[in-house]
Short mmCIF file of C-alpha atoms in Angstrom, two decimals:
data_model
loop_
_atom_site.label_atom_id
_atom_site.label_comp_id
_atom_site.label_asym_id
_atom_site.label_seq_id
_atom_site.Cartn_x
_atom_site.Cartn_y
_atom_site.Cartn_z
CA UNK R 1 -0.25 0.09 0.00
CA UNK R 2 1.48 3.26 -1.07
CA UNK R 3 2.29 5.86 1.96
CA UNK R 4 0.14 8.77 2.46
CA UNK R 5 3.06 10.45 3.58
CA UNK R 6 3.85 13.13 0.63
CA UNK R 7 7.25 13.86 2.23
CA UNK R 8 8.02 10.53 3.57
CA UNK R 9 10.49 8.69 4.95
CA UNK R 10 10.26 12.81 6.88
CA UNK R 11 7.81 11.21 9.64
CA UNK R 12 4.78 13.26 11.11
CA UNK R 13 2.83 13.14 13.58
CA UNK R 14 -1.02 12.16 13.21
CA UNK R 15 -3.72 15.42 11.57
CA UNK R 16 -6.76 16.43 11.60
CA UNK R 17 -8.78 17.23 8.47
CA UNK R 18 -8.19 20.62 7.06
CA UNK R 19 -6.48 22.26 9.85
CA UNK R 20 -3.47 19.45 9.89
CA UNK R 21 -1.24 20.12 12.66
CA UNK R 22 -2.47 23.91 12.96
CA UNK R 23 -4.01 23.32 16.37
CA UNK R 24 -2.28 20.59 17.65
CA UNK R 25 0.75 22.29 19.03
CA UNK R 26 0.41 23.78 23.07
CA UNK R 27 -0.32 27.43 22.46
CA UNK R 28 1.72 28.47 25.98
CA UNK R 29 4.47 26.29 25.24
CA UNK R 30 5.24 25.49 21.61
CA UNK R 31 8.93 25.25 21.64
CA UNK R 32 9.05 22.99 24.80
CA UNK R 33 6.03 20.74 22.69
CA UNK R 34 8.68 20.16 19.60
CA UNK R 35 11.12 19.80 21.41
CA UNK R 36 9.08 16.37 23.03
CA UNK R 37 8.33 15.38 19.15
CA UNK R 38 12.03 15.07 18.85
CA UNK R 39 11.76 12.81 21.32
CA UNK R 40 9.31 10.38 19.67
CA UNK R 41 9.99 11.60 16.00
CA UNK R 42 13.34 12.21 15.53
CA UNK R 43 16.04 14.67 14.45
CA UNK R 44 13.73 15.33 11.78
CA UNK R 45 9.80 15.34 11.58
CA UNK R 46 6.99 18.08 9.52
CA UNK R 47 3.46 19.34 10.56
CA UNK R 48 1.07 20.19 8.31
CA UNK R 49 0.08 23.14 8.75
CA UNK R 50 -2.96 23.86 6.64
CA UNK R 51 -1.83 22.13 3.65
CA UNK R 52 1.38 23.95 3.58
CA UNK R 53 4.86 21.71 5.08
CA UNK R 54 6.53 22.77 7.98
CA UNK R 55 9.85 20.77 8.51
CA UNK R 56 11.27 21.05 11.91
CA UNK R 57 15.02 20.41 12.30
CA UNK R 58 17.32 19.48 15.41
CA UNK R 59 19.77 16.97 14.44
CA UNK R 60 23.26 18.59 14.38
CA UNK R 61 24.74 16.73 10.88
CA UNK R 62 21.25 17.93 9.46
CA UNK R 63 21.68 21.14 10.48
CA UNK R 64 25.25 21.33 9.55
CA UNK R 65 24.21 21.00 5.63
CA UNK R 66 20.81 23.57 6.61
CA UNK R 67 23.91 25.76 7.64
CA UNK R 68 25.03 25.80 3.80
CA UNK R 69 24.14 29.57 2.63
CA UNK R 70 24.49 28.65 -0.57
CA UNK R 71 22.00 26.40 -0.89
CA UNK R 72 19.62 27.72 2.18
CA UNK R 73 18.16 31.49 3.24
CA UNK R 74 16.84 32.91 5.57
CA UNK R 75 12.79 32.74 6.06
CA UNK R 76 11.00 35.77 6.70
CA UNK R 77 7.71 33.87 7.38
CA UNK R 78 4.34 33.21 10.11
CA UNK R 79 4.76 35.08 13.28
CA UNK R 80 8.02 36.81 12.37
CA UNK R 81 6.33 38.13 9.14
CA UNK R 82 3.74 39.64 11.04
CA UNK R 83 6.28 41.57 13.40
CA UNK R 84 7.44 43.28 10.42
CA UNK R 85 4.11 45.46 11.34
CA UNK R 86 7.01 46.64 13.86
CA UNK R 87 10.18 46.46 12.60
CA UNK R 88 9.68 46.91 9.38
CA UNK R 89 12.77 46.01 6.81
CA UNK R 90 15.48 46.09 9.70
CA UNK R 91 18.01 42.89 10.17
CA UNK R 92 15.82 40.95 12.33
CA UNK R 93 12.53 41.08 9.59
CA UNK R 94 13.66 41.91 6.26
CA UNK R 95 14.31 39.09 3.45
CA UNK R 96 17.87 39.30 2.69
CA UNK R 97 16.87 39.79 -1.36
CA UNK R 98 15.73 43.42 0.62
CA UNK R 99 18.06 45.91 -0.38
CA UNK R 100 18.45 47.19 3.31
CA UNK R 101 19.18 44.00 4.62
CA UNK R 102 23.05 43.97 2.84
CA UNK R 103 23.60 47.34 3.17
CA UNK R 104 22.59 47.49 7.22
CA UNK R 105 24.48 44.33 7.90
CA UNK R 106 27.50 46.20 6.02
CA UNK R 107 27.10 49.48 8.38
CA UNK R 108 26.33 47.38 11.26
CA UNK R 109 29.65 45.63 11.40
CA UNK R 110 31.60 48.02 13.39
CA UNK R 111 28.87 49.48 15.95
CA UNK R 112 28.77 45.09 17.15
CA UNK R 113 32.53 44.71 17.22
CA UNK R 114 34.73 44.37 20.55
CA UNK R 115 35.93 47.60 20.44
CA UNK R 116 32.56 49.90 19.95
CA UNK R 117 31.19 47.25 22.82
CA UNK R 118 34.33 48.65 25.15
CA UNK R 119 32.74 51.86 24.30
CA UNK R 120 28.74 50.92 25.31
CA UNK R 121 30.66 50.22 29.18
CA UNK R 122 30.16 52.91 31.11
CA UNK R 123 26.43 53.19 30.17
CA UNK R 124 26.11 49.10 30.84
CA UNK R 125 27.32 49.68 34.02
CA UNK R 126 25.40 52.90 34.50
CA UNK R 127 21.71 51.16 33.93
CA UNK R 128 23.41 47.86 35.84
CA UNK R 129 23.72 49.88 38.83
CA UNK R 130 20.02 51.88 39.26
CA UNK R 131 18.34 47.83 39.01
CA UNK R 132 20.88 47.36 42.21
CA UNK R 133 20.36 50.14 43.82
CA UNK R 134 16.40 49.71 43.70
CA UNK R 135 17.18 46.26 45.18
CA UNK R 136 19.24 48.18 47.71
CA UNK R 137 15.77 50.14 49.00
CA UNK R 138 13.77 47.07 49.04
CA UNK R 139 13.15 45.41 52.68
CA UNK R 140 14.31 42.12 53.23
CA UNK R 141 10.62 40.29 52.98
CA UNK R 142 10.04 42.42 49.75
CA UNK R 143 9.60 39.71 46.76
CA UNK R 144 11.88 41.11 43.04
CA UNK R 145 9.84 40.62 40.02
CA UNK R 146 13.15 39.28 38.22
CA UNK R 147 11.64 39.26 34.38
CA UNK R 148 10.05 42.30 35.38
CA UNK R 149 13.40 44.02 36.14
CA UNK R 150 15.68 42.29 34.13
CA UNK R 151 12.99 43.52 30.91
CA UNK R 152 13.77 46.97 32.30
CA UNK R 153 17.44 46.55 32.47
CA UNK R 154 18.03 45.48 29.00
CA UNK R 155 14.94 47.88 27.21
CA UNK R 156 17.21 50.82 29.62
CA UNK R 157 20.78 49.18 28.22
CA UNK R 158 19.60 49.60 24.65
CA UNK R 159 17.93 52.68 24.84
CA UNK R 160 20.79 54.47 25.86
CA UNK R 161 23.94 52.60 24.19
CA UNK R 162 21.45 52.69 20.82
CA UNK R 163 20.65 55.83 20.24
CA UNK R 164 21.30 57.92 24.01
CA UNK R 165 17.70 57.95 25.23
CA UNK R 166 16.85 57.36 28.80
CA UNK R 167 13.54 54.91 28.93
CA UNK R 168 14.03 55.88 32.57
CA UNK R 169 12.46 52.44 34.09
CA UNK R 170 13.55 52.05 37.78
CA UNK R 171 12.61 55.62 38.40
CA UNK R 172 8.50 54.50 36.97
CA UNK R 173 5.89 52.31 38.55
CA UNK R 174 4.88 50.77 34.87
CA UNK R 175 7.02 50.51 31.99
CA UNK R 176 7.35 53.62 29.70
CA UNK R 177 5.03 54.07 27.32
CA UNK R 178 7.20 53.18 24.47
CA UNK R 179 7.68 49.77 25.80
CA UNK R 180 3.75 49.40 27.21
CA UNK R 181 3.39 49.82 23.36
CA UNK R 182 5.58 47.58 22.18
CA UNK R 183 4.72 45.05 24.85
CA UNK R 184 1.05 45.11 23.28
CA UNK R 185 2.31 45.35 19.75
CA UNK R 186 4.15 41.83 20.60
CA UNK R 187 1.04 39.72 21.99
CA UNK R 188 -1.37 41.05 19.16
CA UNK R 189 1.38 39.91 16.21
CA UNK R 190 1.88 36.54 18.45
CA UNK R 191 -1.96 35.96 19.22
CA UNK R 192 -2.57 35.71 15.65
CA UNK R 193 -2.52 32.74 14.02
CA UNK R 194 -3.57 32.99 9.85
CA UNK R 195 -6.43 30.43 11.09
CA UNK R 196 -10.18 31.63 9.08
CA UNK R 197 -12.11 34.13 10.36
CA UNK R 198 -9.01 34.77 13.39
CA UNK R 199 -10.09 38.45 12.38
CA UNK R 200 -13.35 39.07 13.74
CA UNK R 201 -12.11 38.30 17.24
CA UNK R 202 -9.06 39.95 16.75
CA UNK R 203 -10.19 43.73 15.34
CA UNK R 204 -10.03 45.70 18.70
CA UNK R 205 -6.76 44.21 18.90
CA UNK R 206 -5.55 45.28 15.22
CA UNK R 207 -7.18 48.54 16.12
CA UNK R 208 -4.50 48.91 19.12
CA UNK R 209 -1.47 47.50 16.92
CA UNK R 210 -2.07 50.85 14.53
CA UNK R 211 -2.37 53.02 17.39
CA UNK R 212 0.89 51.48 19.01
CA UNK R 213 3.23 51.28 15.40
CA UNK R 214 2.10 54.78 14.99
CA UNK R 215 3.04 55.66 18.55
CA UNK R 216 6.36 54.21 18.41
CA UNK R 217 7.19 55.28 15.23
CA UNK R 218 6.81 59.11 15.87
CA UNK R 219 8.66 58.33 18.59
CA UNK R 220 11.35 57.34 17.12
CA UNK R 221 11.67 59.57 14.41
CA UNK R 222 11.16 62.20 16.74
CA UNK R 223 15.04 60.94 18.18
CA UNK R 224 16.32 60.48 14.76
CA UNK R 225 15.10 64.63 13.55
CA UNK R 226 16.61 65.51 16.79
CA UNK R 227 20.29 64.30 16.56
CA UNK R 228 20.52 65.57 12.58
CA UNK R 229 19.01 68.72 13.70
CA UNK R 230 21.63 69.07 16.89
CA UNK R 231 24.47 68.13 14.69
CA UNK R 232 27.53 69.37 16.46
CA UNK R 233 25.90 67.97 20.03
CA UNK R 234 25.97 64.27 18.73
CA UNK R 235 29.15 64.23 16.94
CA UNK R 236 31.12 62.66 19.20
CA UNK R 237 28.49 60.41 20.24
CA UNK R 238 29.59 57.06 19.19
CA UNK R 239 26.08 55.13 19.93
CA UNK R 240 24.66 52.74 17.59
CA UNK R 241 22.33 55.33 16.23
CA UNK R 242 25.28 57.54 15.30
CA UNK R 243 27.11 54.82 13.57
CA UNK R 244 23.44 54.15 11.41
CA UNK R 245 22.99 57.88 10.30
CA UNK R 246 26.87 58.38 9.34
CA UNK R 247 27.89 54.99 8.11
CA UNK R 248 28.12 54.13 4.60
CA UNK R 249 27.90 50.59 2.71
CA UNK R 250 31.33 50.10 0.85
CA UNK R 251 29.58 47.82 -1.70
CA UNK R 252 26.88 50.32 -3.06
CA UNK R 253 28.28 53.47 -1.22
CA UNK R 254 24.87 54.37 -0.03
CA UNK R 255 23.69 54.96 3.39
CA UNK R 256 20.84 54.12 5.44
CA UNK R 257 17.44 56.32 5.22
CA UNK R 258 15.93 57.65 8.71
CA UNK R 259 12.99 55.24 7.41
CA UNK R 260 15.31 52.38 7.80
CA UNK R 261 17.32 53.40 10.69
CA UNK R 262 13.36 53.79 12.81
CA UNK R 263 12.80 50.12 11.90
CA UNK R 264 16.53 49.23 12.96
CA UNK R 265 16.23 50.74 16.32
CA UNK R 266 12.94 49.00 16.28
CA UNK R 267 14.53 45.90 15.81
CA UNK R 268 16.90 46.43 18.29
CA UNK R 269 14.36 46.96 20.82
CA UNK R 270 12.67 44.12 19.87
CA UNK R 271 15.13 41.33 19.33
CA UNK R 272 17.62 42.80 22.00
CA UNK R 273 15.43 43.66 24.76
CA UNK R 274 13.87 39.97 25.24
CA UNK R 275 16.60 37.44 24.09
CA UNK R 276 18.98 39.38 26.81
CA UNK R 277 16.21 39.58 29.28
CA UNK R 278 15.51 35.67 29.13
CA UNK R 279 18.84 34.94 29.26
CA UNK R 280 19.09 36.79 32.46
CA UNK R 281 16.49 35.65 34.46
CA UNK R 282 16.42 31.83 33.10
CA UNK R 283 20.71 32.66 34.39
CA UNK R 284 19.39 33.87 38.09
CA UNK R 285 16.65 31.06 37.89
CA UNK R 286 20.00 28.37 37.30
CA UNK R 287 22.11 30.00 40.05
CA UNK R 288 19.49 30.26 42.92
CA UNK R 289 18.21 26.23 42.20
CA UNK R 290 22.80 25.37 41.95
CA UNK R 291 24.05 27.44 45.41
CA UNK R 292 27.59 25.83 44.41
CA UNK R 293 27.87 27.36 41.16
CA UNK R 294 26.50 30.59 42.61
CA UNK R 295 29.00 30.23 45.54
CA UNK R 296 31.68 29.80 42.60
CA UNK R 297 30.40 32.77 40.63
CA UNK R 298 30.84 34.91 43.94
CA UNK R 299 34.96 33.90 44.29
CA UNK R 300 35.20 34.83 40.87
CA UNK R 301 33.70 37.96 41.16
CA UNK R 302 35.96 38.35 44.62
CA UNK R 303 39.11 37.70 43.05
CA UNK R 304 38.63 39.95 39.87
CA UNK R 305 36.97 43.18 40.88
CA UNK R 306 39.02 43.17 44.41
CA UNK R 307 37.67 44.23 47.77
CA UNK R 308 37.12 47.76 46.80
CA UNK R 309 33.05 47.16 46.85
CA UNK R 310 32.38 50.84 45.30
CA UNK R 311 34.92 50.67 42.51
CA UNK R 312 32.95 50.24 38.71
CA UNK R 313 34.00 47.11 37.06
CA UNK R 314 36.19 48.11 34.02
CA UNK R 315 35.68 46.34 30.85
CA UNK R 316 38.95 44.35 31.67
CA UNK R 317 37.74 43.19 34.05
CA UNK R 318 34.63 42.00 32.91
CA UNK R 319 36.16 40.13 30.00
CA UNK R 320 38.17 38.33 33.10
CA UNK R 321 34.74 36.77 34.36
CA UNK R 322 35.51 33.53 32.65
CA UNK R 323 33.27 31.06 34.83
CA UNK R 324 30.90 33.89 34.55
CA UNK R 325 31.03 33.66 30.82
CA UNK R 326 30.74 29.77 30.92
CA UNK R 327 27.53 30.13 33.24
CA UNK R 328 26.03 32.40 30.75
CA UNK R 329 26.95 30.13 27.71
CA UNK R 330 25.44 27.25 29.67
CA UNK R 331 22.04 29.30 30.26
CA UNK R 332 21.90 29.92 26.77
CA UNK R 333 22.37 26.18 25.58
CA UNK R 334 20.08 24.86 28.21
CA UNK R 335 17.18 27.93 27.30
CA UNK R 336 18.11 29.31 24.07
CA UNK R 337 16.54 32.90 24.34
CA UNK R 338 15.97 32.47 20.36
CA UNK R 339 14.85 28.80 20.29
CA UNK R 340 14.23 28.48 16.35
CA UNK R 341 14.94 30.04 13.12
CA UNK R 342 13.39 29.75 9.55
CA UNK R 343 15.34 29.15 6.37
CA UNK R 344 14.32 27.12 3.20
CA UNK R 345 15.85 25.57 0.62
CA UNK R 346 17.01 27.85 -2.24
CA UNK R 347 16.33 25.05 -4.65
CA UNK R 348 15.09 21.58 -4.43
CA UNK R 349 17.52 20.08 -2.65
CA UNK R 350 18.19 15.97 -0.31
CA UNK R 351 19.88 16.34 3.27
CA UNK R 352 21.36 13.57 5.83
CA UNK R 353 21.20 11.42 1.83
CA UNK R 354 17.53 11.04 1.94
CA UNK R 355 15.45 13.66 3.11
CA UNK R 356 14.17 15.58 -0.39
CA UNK R 357 13.04 19.15 0.43
CA UNK R 358 11.33 21.02 -2.20
CA UNK R 359 12.67 24.88 -2.92
CA UNK R 360 11.25 27.38 -0.68
CA UNK R 361 9.68 24.69 1.80
CA UNK R 362 9.26 26.22 5.56
CA UNK R 363 12.12 24.69 7.52
CA UNK R 364 12.20 25.25 11.62
CA UNK R 365 15.83 24.59 12.98
CA UNK R 366 15.01 23.82 16.50
CA UNK R 367 18.10 25.09 18.28
CA UNK R 368 16.62 23.83 21.93
CA UNK R 369 16.74 20.40 20.90
CA UNK R 370 20.35 21.22 18.79
CA UNK R 371 21.43 22.12 21.88
CA UNK R 372 20.51 18.75 23.69
CA UNK R 373 21.58 16.41 21.12
CA UNK R 374 22.61 13.34 22.67
CA UNK R 375 24.74 12.38 19.91
CA UNK R 376 27.07 15.98 20.20
CA UNK R 377 26.45 16.35 24.53
CA UNK R 378 26.09 12.86 25.42
CA UNK R 379 23.53 11.87 28.20
CA UNK R 380 22.88 14.93 30.49
CA UNK R 381 20.53 16.34 32.87
CA UNK R 382 18.61 19.37 30.90
CA UNK R 383 17.93 20.85 34.12
CA UNK R 384 20.81 21.40 35.64
CA UNK R 385 24.25 23.58 34.96
CA UNK R 386 25.89 22.12 37.97
CA UNK R 387 29.43 20.69 35.51
CA UNK R 388 29.29 24.33 33.41
CA UNK R 389 33.45 24.63 33.71
CA UNK R 390 33.71 21.14 32.19
CA UNK R 391 30.46 21.04 29.80
CA UNK R 392 31.93 20.22 26.31
CA UNK R 393 30.58 18.72 23.16
CA UNK R 394 31.65 15.41 22.83
CA UNK R 395 35.88 14.54 21.45
CA UNK R 396 35.52 14.22 17.75
CA UNK R 397 31.35 15.68 17.41
CA UNK R 398 30.92 18.04 14.59
CA UNK R 399 30.66 22.03 15.69
CA UNK R 400 26.96 23.31 16.05
CA UNK R 401 26.07 26.16 14.30
CA UNK R 402 22.52 26.36 15.95
CA UNK R 403 24.35 28.32 18.73
CA UNK R 404 24.83 31.82 17.02
CA UNK R 405 20.67 32.13 17.15
CA UNK R 406 21.60 33.41 20.64
CA UNK R 407 25.03 34.66 21.44
CA UNK R 408 24.39 38.09 20.59
CA UNK R 409 22.40 38.13 23.77
CA UNK R 410 25.75 38.00 25.98
CA UNK R 411 27.38 41.38 25.96
CA UNK R 412 24.90 43.54 27.56
CA UNK R 413 24.50 40.45 30.59
CA UNK R 414 28.54 40.07 30.72
CA UNK R 415 28.17 43.72 32.02
CA UNK R 416 25.02 43.43 34.40
CA UNK R 417 26.36 40.63 36.50
CA UNK R 418 29.33 41.66 37.94
CA UNK R 419 28.25 45.02 38.47
CA UNK R 420 24.75 43.13 40.45
CA UNK R 421 27.19 41.39 42.82
CA UNK R 422 29.21 44.23 43.55
CA UNK R 423 26.87 45.96 44.79
CA UNK R 424 24.76 43.14 46.60
CA UNK R 425 27.99 42.65 48.40
CA UNK R 426 27.26 45.67 50.17
CA UNK R 427 24.32 45.36 51.17
#
């Protein structure tokens, strides 16, 4: 009897008529659900999304092939495509075929380099100190909303380092209006699934989305316009906005226009704040669950920063916090803030010598499952960071390119953690 699996030998779970697997995933934890499915179906399987195939890949050997940019390209679809309402053709949501994608890549390489990170360091410490001062004022029996505070920390850091704007989150009871609009917009975008008649019950949400996007665009446009108006005052600023306004793409000789600069700023705030705040929240949770690891982190900070608890950590000192860096990297492995990313074949392809993929088939690289691939990491305790100082891929195991999706989160957190510890030690 002929197989009914049109992507055979790629397996798939049972599906329902018409909707296929569209409504099968746990809406509250879809990524964790996909990770569970990898244990049942293996390193590659597919879902039927109302007739359109969605291929999920988690095996390191298959992802090694998928990382060939000559064969596979970034795919901006689904929820990511809808984020264009806020991010436009910024780096995160632009197709690689769009002119501003390559132009922005070339211009923004320098403001994300090591030298630029060193220039951002004082601003990062400034915001981290505001957080710790807030914590110092709390009574011993008061609770800390870690996720809220990490979100405020990262947004304020991006605002100050990126375009010299202070959201002043730690001087407010609620978030800045821009942040409230951003969070509300993303909630609406994530709620949208693309199923029939969905627009009927999301009418108010969509009206609010349009109003929020207009508010955010107006605010960012005013920041860019003010910087252009006060060119003399802005001459010495070495932030990302300055780089975008003055940078020239060597390939085309062109600069970014103000509309695309707006989209890049929105992109930094969307992609930057959520990934870094997620990393910090998960790291702090894991440290509290493993006091022996936390004790070693304290010891490293004491050794590197010295006995003066009022001295601000320097950039050079932060680079010497190797054990804390290992903690952050292990947290990134266990709970990657960007747990998946989408790509598509540029032509009909075969991977693993047997899995056929048609041109433009949507493929999700499941980073969270990749980071748990037992053929690379061996049998591990998924919730533990106890062995971070010795955790390495198995000898001879291939590299795991999926790590690249989360590494951009590290710079801001590396400055924040030692400063928090420095202040808490004196409380």
